[in-house]
Tab-separated table of N, CA and C in Angstrom:
chain	number	residue	atom	x	y	z
D	256	MET	N	124.763	224.206	96.159
D	256	MET	CA	125.302	224.439	94.860
D	256	MET	C	126.761	224.913	95.038
D	257	THR	N	127.698	224.292	94.289
D	257	THR	CA	129.100	224.599	94.331
D	257	THR	C	129.432	225.833	93.527
D	258	ALA	N	130.663	226.279	93.728
D	258	ALA	CA	131.156	227.515	92.981
D	258	ALA	C	131.109	227.150	91.459
D	259	PHE	N	131.466	225.964	91.088
D	259	PHE	CA	131.443	225.522	89.688
D	259	PHE	C	130.049	225.596	89.182
D	260	ASP	N	129.013	225.083	89.920
D	260	ASP	CA	127.646	225.144	89.519
D	260	ASP	C	127.130	226.576	89.349
D	261	ARG	N	127.510	227.443	90.228
D	261	ARG	CA	127.080	228.849	90.154
D	261	ARG	C	127.693	229.544	88.986
D	262	ILE	N	128.979	229.255	88.699
D	262	ILE	CA	129.680	229.822	87.523
D	262	ILE	C	128.981	229.331	86.264
D	263	LYS	N	128.679	228.111	86.223
D	263	LYS	CA	128.071	227.478	85.020
D	263	LYS	C	126.699	228.109	84.789
D	264	LYS	N	125.971	228.296	85.852
D	264	LYS	CA	124.614	228.907	85.755
D	264	LYS	C	124.689	230.348	85.239
D	265	LEU	N	125.559	231.167	85.785
D	265	LEU	CA	125.741	232.496	85.323
D	265	LEU	C	126.258	232.599	83.904
D	266	ALA	N	127.161	231.681	83.579
D	266	ALA	CA	127.710	231.612	82.237
D	266	ALA	C	126.566	231.395	81.180
D	267	LYS	N	125.690	230.462	81.570
D	267	LYS	CA	124.546	230.159	80.691
D	267	LYS	C	123.662	231.355	80.501
D	268	GLU	N	123.320	232.041	81.627
D	268	GLU	CA	122.479	233.224	81.600
D	268	GLU	C	123.107	234.343	80.762
D	269	GLN	N	124.415	234.384	80.770
D	269	GLN	CA	125.078	235.521	80.070
D	269	GLN	C	125.569	235.042	78.690
D	270	HIS	N	125.190	233.884	78.267
D	270	HIS	CA	125.546	233.325	76.967
D	270	HIS	C	127.075	233.245	76.788
D	271	LEU	N	127.759	232.797	77.800
D	271	LEU	CA	129.205	232.657	77.737
D	271	LEU	C	129.548	231.167	77.956
D	272	THR	N	130.613	230.696	77.329
D	272	THR	CA	131.129	229.365	77.579
D	272	THR	C	132.092	229.466	78.718
D	273	LEU	N	132.334	228.353	79.369
D	273	LEU	CA	133.326	228.365	80.421
D	273	LEU	C	134.778	228.659	79.869
D	274	ALA	N	135.007	228.247	78.696
D	274	ALA	CA	136.299	228.536	78.050
D	274	ALA	C	136.440	230.015	77.807
D	275	LYS	N	135.328	230.709	77.434
D	275	LYS	CA	135.372	232.140	77.185
D	275	LYS	C	135.621	232.866	78.522
D	276	ILE	N	135.010	232.340	79.614
D	276	ILE	CA	135.226	232.977	80.917
D	276	ILE	C	136.666	232.795	81.344
D	277	ASN	N	137.210	231.590	81.128
D	277	ASN	CA	138.639	231.353	81.420
D	277	ASN	C	139.481	232.386	80.686
D	278	GLU	N	139.193	232.597	79.392
D	278	GLU	CA	139.991	233.500	78.550
D	278	GLU	C	139.825	234.923	79.065
D	279	LYS	N	138.619	235.381	79.338
D	279	LYS	CA	138.416	236.788	79.796
D	279	LYS	C	139.026	237.036	81.145
D	280	ALA	N	139.005	236.012	82.002
D	280	ALA	CA	139.583	236.167	83.310
D	280	ALA	C	141.090	236.004	83.345
D	281	GLY	N	141.623	235.530	82.266
D	281	GLY	CA	143.091	235.409	82.188
D	281	GLY	C	143.625	234.271	83.005
D	282	ILE	N	142.834	233.248	83.244
D	282	ILE	CA	143.274	232.049	83.997
D	282	ILE	C	143.508	230.943	83.069
D	283	GLY	N	144.079	229.883	83.548
D	283	GLY	CA	144.481	228.722	82.667
D	283	GLY	C	143.320	228.101	82.005
D	284	THR	N	143.605	227.464	80.860
D	284	THR	CA	142.611	226.754	80.099
D	284	THR	C	142.048	225.617	80.996
D	285	ASN	N	140.758	225.467	80.970
D	285	ASN	CA	140.064	224.445	81.755
D	285	ASN	C	140.148	224.618	83.296
D	286	SER	N	140.553	225.771	83.733
D	286	SER	CA	140.686	226.007	85.188
D	286	SER	C	139.366	225.831	85.852
D	287	ILE	N	138.315	226.343	85.294
D	287	ILE	CA	137.007	226.331	85.955
D	287	ILE	C	136.539	224.885	86.032
D	288	TYR	N	136.767	224.052	85.000
D	288	TYR	CA	136.369	222.678	85.040
D	288	TYR	C	137.036	221.948	86.217
D	289	ARG	N	138.261	222.333	86.570
D	289	ARG	CA	138.965	221.736	87.636
D	289	ARG	C	138.340	222.026	88.986
D	290	TRP	N	137.544	223.087	89.014
D	290	TRP	CA	136.883	223.523	90.240
D	290	TRP	C	135.753	222.597	90.708
D	291	LYS	N	135.438	221.622	89.808
D	291	LYS	CA	134.476	220.573	90.232
D	291	LYS	C	135.015	219.805	91.384
D	292	THR	N	136.357	219.640	91.385
D	292	THR	CA	136.975	218.781	92.432
D	292	THR	C	138.025	219.488	93.231
D	293	GLN	N	138.422	220.718	92.828
D	293	GLN	CA	139.500	221.469	93.506
D	293	GLN	C	138.937	222.784	93.938
D	294	VAL	N	139.548	223.302	94.990
D	294	VAL	CA	139.126	224.661	95.495
D	294	VAL	C	139.913	225.720	94.653
D	295	PRO	N	139.188	226.695	94.072
D	295	PRO	CA	139.895	227.724	93.344
D	295	PRO	C	140.699	228.633	94.266
D	296	THR	N	141.737	229.269	93.704
D	296	THR	CA	142.436	230.324	94.503
D	296	THR	C	141.517	231.533	94.587
D	297	SER	N	141.684	232.300	95.601
D	297	SER	CA	140.850	233.472	95.830
D	297	SER	C	141.112	234.446	94.672
D	298	GLU	N	142.348	234.531	94.207
D	298	GLU	CA	142.701	235.445	93.075
D	298	GLU	C	141.883	235.015	91.797
D	299	ASN	N	141.942	233.769	91.461
D	299	ASN	CA	141.239	233.308	90.303
D	299	ASN	C	139.707	233.421	90.436
D	300	LEU	N	139.218	233.204	91.620
D	300	LEU	CA	137.770	233.321	91.903
D	300	LEU	C	137.332	234.794	91.669
D	301	GLN	N	138.179	235.718	92.186
D	301	GLN	CA	137.884	237.121	92.025
D	301	GLN	C	137.868	237.548	90.511
D	302	LYS	N	138.786	236.991	89.793
D	302	LYS	CA	138.830	237.284	88.316
D	302	LYS	C	137.556	236.801	87.653
D	303	VAL	N	137.144	235.604	87.961
D	303	VAL	CA	135.954	235.047	87.360
D	303	VAL	C	134.718	235.869	87.811
D	304	ALA	N	134.635	236.232	89.052
D	304	ALA	CA	133.523	237.030	89.553
D	304	ALA	C	133.455	238.395	88.803
D	305	LYS	N	134.579	238.948	88.485
D	305	LYS	CA	134.575	240.223	87.803
D	305	LYS	C	134.042	240.040	86.370
D	306	VAL	N	134.444	238.938	85.708
D	306	VAL	CA	133.992	238.682	84.371
D	306	VAL	C	132.467	238.458	84.338
D	307	LEU	N	131.969	237.807	85.381
D	307	LEU	CA	130.500	237.523	85.492
D	307	LEU	C	129.695	238.601	86.163
D	308	HIS	N	130.375	239.682	86.540
D	308	HIS	CA	129.692	240.830	87.195
D	308	HIS	C	128.917	240.383	88.399
D	309	THR	N	129.602	239.663	89.267
D	309	THR	CA	129.023	239.150	90.492
D	309	THR	C	130.064	239.255	91.592
D	310	SER	N	129.743	238.752	92.767
D	310	SER	CA	130.735	238.770	93.855
D	310	SER	C	131.251	237.352	94.133
D	311	THR	N	132.423	237.313	94.802
D	311	THR	CA	132.930	236.044	95.185
D	311	THR	C	132.022	235.440	96.260
D	312	ASP	N	131.387	236.238	97.033
D	312	ASP	CA	130.414	235.726	98.044
D	312	ASP	C	129.303	234.914	97.361
D	313	TYR	N	128.805	235.395	96.224
D	313	TYR	CA	127.781	234.628	95.521
D	313	TYR	C	128.364	233.312	95.014
D	314	LEU	N	129.565	233.367	94.397
D	314	LEU	CA	130.136	232.191	93.810
D	314	LEU	C	130.426	231.152	94.867
D	315	LEU	N	130.758	231.648	96.079
D	315	LEU	CA	131.043	230.695	97.200
D	315	LEU	C	129.824	230.204	97.951
D	316	GLY	N	128.696	230.788	97.577
D	316	GLY	CA	127.456	230.324	98.271
D	316	GLY	C	127.181	231.080	99.584
D	317	ASN	N	127.853	232.214	99.807
D	317	ASN	CA	127.641	233.002	101.026
D	317	ASN	C	126.384	233.890	100.886
D	318	THR	N	125.965	234.083	99.636
D	318	THR	CA	124.733	234.845	99.394
D	318	THR	C	124.089	234.216	98.187
D	319	ASN	N	122.769	234.458	98.061
D	319	ASN	CA	122.095	233.886	96.896
D	319	ASN	C	121.725	234.993	95.886
D	320	ASP	N	122.301	236.172	96.137
D	320	ASP	CA	122.066	237.320	95.245
D	320	ASP	C	123.260	237.486	94.278
D	321	PRO	N	123.089	237.105	93.032
D	321	PRO	CA	124.244	237.175	92.100
D	321	PRO	C	124.608	238.627	91.732
D	322	SER	N	123.648	239.538	91.949
D	322	SER	CA	123.961	240.930	91.576
D	322	SER	C	124.717	241.659	92.594
D	323	GLN	N	124.910	241.012	93.753
D	323	GLN	CA	125.584	241.672	94.864
D	323	GLN	C	127.114	241.728	94.546
D	324	VAL	N	127.560	242.842	94.125
D	324	VAL	CA	128.986	242.976	93.760
D	324	VAL	C	129.695	243.650	94.898
D	325	SER	N	130.871	243.179	95.210
D	325	SER	CA	131.707	243.747	96.221
D	325	SER	C	131.921	245.243	95.948
D	326	GLN	N	131.812	246.067	96.996
D	326	GLN	CA	132.010	247.487	96.842
D	326	GLN	C	133.498	247.802	96.754
D	327	LYS	N	133.899	248.527	95.692
D	327	LYS	CA	135.268	249.030	95.525
D	327	LYS	C	135.219	250.529	95.282
D	328	SER	N	136.221	251.180	95.608
D	328	SER	CA	136.276	252.562	95.266
D	328	SER	C	136.607	252.720	93.783
D	329	ASP	N	136.252	253.920	93.258
D	329	ASP	CA	136.515	254.226	91.827
D	329	ASP	C	138.002	254.066	91.526
D	330	GLU	N	138.822	254.376	92.471
D	330	GLU	CA	140.254	254.362	92.275
D	330	GLU	C	140.762	252.900	92.089
D	331	ASP	N	140.070	251.937	92.743
D	331	ASP	CA	140.495	250.548	92.670
D	331	ASP	C	139.978	249.840	91.439
D	332	GLU	N	138.936	250.417	90.776
D	332	GLU	CA	138.322	249.788	89.655
D	332	GLU	C	139.165	249.867	88.384
D	333	ASP	N	139.482	248.813	87.761
D	333	ASP	CA	140.204	248.819	86.501
D	333	ASP	C	139.231	248.812	85.366
D	334	LEU	N	139.205	249.870	84.637
D	334	LEU	CA	138.383	249.888	83.409
D	334	LEU	C	139.243	249.194	82.322
D	335	THR	N	138.556	248.386	81.555
D	335	THR	CA	139.231	247.779	80.414
D	335	THR	C	138.551	248.281	79.145
D	336	TRP	N	139.250	248.140	78.044
D	336	TRP	CA	138.673	248.509	76.736
D	336	TRP	C	137.412	247.778	76.447
D	337	GLN	N	137.294	246.555	76.964
D	337	GLN	CA	136.038	245.776	76.735
D	337	GLN	C	134.844	246.431	77.433
D	338	ASP	N	135.047	247.192	78.504
D	338	ASP	CA	134.003	247.883	79.162
D	338	ASP	C	133.315	248.889	78.248
D	339	PHE	N	134.022	249.336	77.189
D	339	PHE	CA	133.478	250.288	76.231
D	339	PHE	C	133.127	249.598	74.934
D	340	GLY	N	133.046	248.260	74.952
D	340	GLY	CA	132.678	247.526	73.789
D	340	GLY	C	133.756	247.410	72.762
D	341	MET	N	134.966	247.634	73.100
D	341	MET	CA	136.100	247.603	72.199
D	341	MET	C	136.903	246.273	72.466
D	342	ALA	N	137.373	245.678	71.380
D	342	ALA	CA	137.962	244.374	71.460
D	342	ALA	C	139.451	244.405	71.936
D	343	TYR	N	140.007	245.601	72.226
D	343	TYR	CA	141.396	245.681	72.644
D	343	TYR	C	141.565	245.001	74.056
D	344	GLY	N	142.704	244.447	74.277
D	344	GLY	CA	142.987	243.863	75.570
D	344	GLY	C	143.608	244.842	76.514
D	345	GLY	N	143.562	244.481	77.751
D	345	GLY	CA	144.257	245.348	78.780
D	345	GLY	C	143.355	246.407	79.350
D	346	ARG	N	143.916	247.065	80.420
D	346	ARG	CA	143.175	248.104	81.115
D	346	ARG	C	143.471	249.477	80.523
D	347	ILE	N	142.520	250.331	80.772
D	347	ILE	CA	142.621	251.693	80.321
D	347	ILE	C	143.489	252.432	81.293
D	348	PRO	N	144.488	253.208	80.784
D	348	PRO	CA	145.441	253.918	81.685
D	348	PRO	C	144.666	254.878	82.613
D	349	ASP	N	145.236	255.146	83.772
D	349	ASP	CA	144.636	256.014	84.793
D	349	ASP	C	144.232	257.363	84.277
D	350	ASP	N	145.138	258.018	83.495
D	350	ASP	CA	144.854	259.370	83.054
D	350	ASP	C	143.658	259.415	82.125
D	351	LEU	N	143.514	258.342	81.276
D	351	LEU	CA	142.363	258.277	80.347
D	351	LEU	C	141.077	257.967	81.153
D	352	ARG	N	141.205	257.093	82.179
D	352	ARG	CA	140.057	256.786	82.994
D	352	ARG	C	139.567	258.005	83.748
D	353	LYS	N	140.489	258.792	84.208
D	353	LYS	CA	140.111	260.095	84.840
D	353	LYS	C	139.421	260.991	83.907
D	354	LEU	N	139.840	261.030	82.673
D	354	LEU	CA	139.227	261.884	81.654
D	354	LEU	C	137.753	261.399	81.402
D	355	TYR	N	137.588	260.047	81.251
D	355	TYR	CA	136.224	259.529	81.056
D	355	TYR	C	135.338	259.833	82.200
D	356	THR	N	135.880	259.739	83.452
D	356	THR	CA	135.069	260.073	84.664
D	356	THR	C	134.686	261.492	84.635
D	357	ALA	N	135.597	262.373	84.274
D	357	ALA	CA	135.271	263.811	84.248
D	357	ALA	C	134.233	264.118	83.165
D	358	MET	N	134.323	263.453	82.006
D	358	MET	CA	133.379	263.641	81.005
D	358	MET	C	131.961	263.114	81.434
D	359	ALA	N	131.914	261.997	82.077
D	359	ALA	CA	130.646	261.470	82.541
D	359	ALA	C	130.033	262.404	83.593
D	360	GLU	N	130.853	262.861	84.520
D	360	GLU	CA	130.331	263.831	85.519
D	360	GLU	C	129.800	265.090	84.937
D	361	GLN	N	130.462	265.628	83.926
D	361	GLN	CA	129.988	266.831	83.255
D	361	GLN	C	128.747	266.570	82.505
D	362	TYR	N	128.617	265.408	81.893
D	362	TYR	CA	127.375	265.030	81.118
D	362	TYR	C	126.208	265.037	82.061
D	363	VAL	N	126.382	264.425	83.252
D	363	VAL	CA	125.254	264.314	84.229
D	363	VAL	C	124.884	265.727	84.711
D	364	LYS	N	125.892	266.620	84.847
D	364	LYS	CA	125.567	268.033	85.273
D	364	LYS	C	124.787	268.744	84.207
D	365	ASP	N	125.178	268.498	82.922
D	365	ASP	CA	124.570	269.145	81.786
D	365	ASP	C	123.179	268.520	81.453
D	366	HIS	N	123.027	267.258	81.733
D	366	HIS	CA	121.819	266.533	81.380
D	366	HIS	C	121.269	265.699	82.584
D	367	PRO	N	120.803	266.401	83.576
D	367	PRO	CA	120.310	265.661	84.748
D	367	PRO	C	119.108	264.797	84.488
D	368	GLU	N	118.376	265.144	83.430
D	368	GLU	CA	117.267	264.303	83.054
D	368	GLU	C	117.633	262.883	82.632
D	369	ALA	N	118.890	262.730	82.118
D	369	ALA	CA	119.345	261.423	81.691
D	369	ALA	C	119.448	260.503	82.903
D	370	LEU	N	119.932	261.031	83.981
D	370	LEU	CA	120.076	260.287	85.227
D	370	LEU	C	118.683	259.944	85.807
D	371	LYS	N	117.828	260.898	85.741
D	371	LYS	CA	116.412	260.669	86.221
D	371	LYS	C	115.734	259.576	85.384
D	372	GLU	N	115.886	259.671	84.067
D	372	GLU	CA	115.353	258.601	83.170
D	372	GLU	C	115.890	257.240	83.488
D	373	SER	N	117.138	257.170	83.784
D	373	SER	CA	117.788	255.904	84.188
D	373	SER	C	117.121	255.310	85.388
D	374	PHE	N	116.840	256.157	86.418
D	374	PHE	CA	116.186	255.669	87.638
D	374	PHE	C	114.733	255.286	87.371
D	375	GLU	N	114.049	256.023	86.497
D	375	GLU	CA	112.702	255.713	86.173
D	375	GLU	C	112.596	254.364	85.437
D	376	GLU	N	113.531	254.055	84.611
D	376	GLU	CA	113.580	252.740	83.893
D	376	GLU	C	113.745	251.641	84.908
D	377	GLU	N	114.634	251.879	85.910
D	377	GLU	CA	114.838	250.879	86.919
D	377	GLU	C	113.581	250.640	87.744
D	378	ASP	N	112.854	251.760	88.017
D	378	ASP	CA	111.588	251.669	88.742
D	378	ASP	C	110.548	250.877	87.942
D	379	ASP	N	110.499	251.172	86.605
D	379	ASP	CA	109.549	250.469	85.763
D	379	ASP	C	109.844	248.952	85.724
D	380	ASP	N	111.174	248.638	85.718
D	380	ASP	CA	111.536	247.219	85.713
D	380	ASP	C	111.125	246.611	87.012
D	381	LEU	N	111.256	247.280	88.125
D	381	LEU	CA	110.811	246.760	89.406
D	381	LEU	C	109.343	246.551	89.442
D	382	ASP	N	108.591	247.562	88.925
D	382	ASP	CA	107.113	247.469	88.881
D	382	ASP	C	106.667	246.235	88.065
D	383	ASP	N	107.369	245.978	86.962
D	383	ASP	CA	107.056	244.829	86.179
D	383	ASP	C	107.205	243.520	86.943
D	384	LEU	N	108.167	243.460	87.845
D	384	LEU	CA	108.422	242.260	88.628
D	384	LEU	C	107.417	242.042	89.735
D	385	LEU	N	106.839	243.122	90.187
D	385	LEU	CA	105.893	243.054	91.303
D	385	LEU	C	104.505	242.679	90.897
C-alpha cells in the first residue's frame, strides 16, 4: 500500500476529504493527489501525519500500526486552537500553552479519579476487542 493509499484510508475512517487534509496541513491544493505518482517531501508528509494523528512511519509503510505516533516532547508539540475545538487558525502561544498544561496538571492532582476512570475506559475498550 502506498502513502497515498494509507492517507486515503485514514481520511475515510476520519470522515475527511483529501482536500480538507490538504487545507488543514497547509500544503498546496491537490498535493496529496500528486503523491500517487510523486514522492512527498518529508515536511509535507509530517504535516499530513499530524492532521491524521498518525506517524510518518505508518504513512510510508514502515509499520502497520496507524496509532503509532512519533514521540515528541511537550515543548516541541504545537497546540492549535483546533485542538480545543475552536475554529481559529494558528498555534496557541507558548505562555498560554504553559497555562493550559499547569491547569491540566492541577486538575489531575485535585481529581485523580478522573485519570483512573480514563484508564478504566481504555481497559474496557480493550476487553471488548478480546
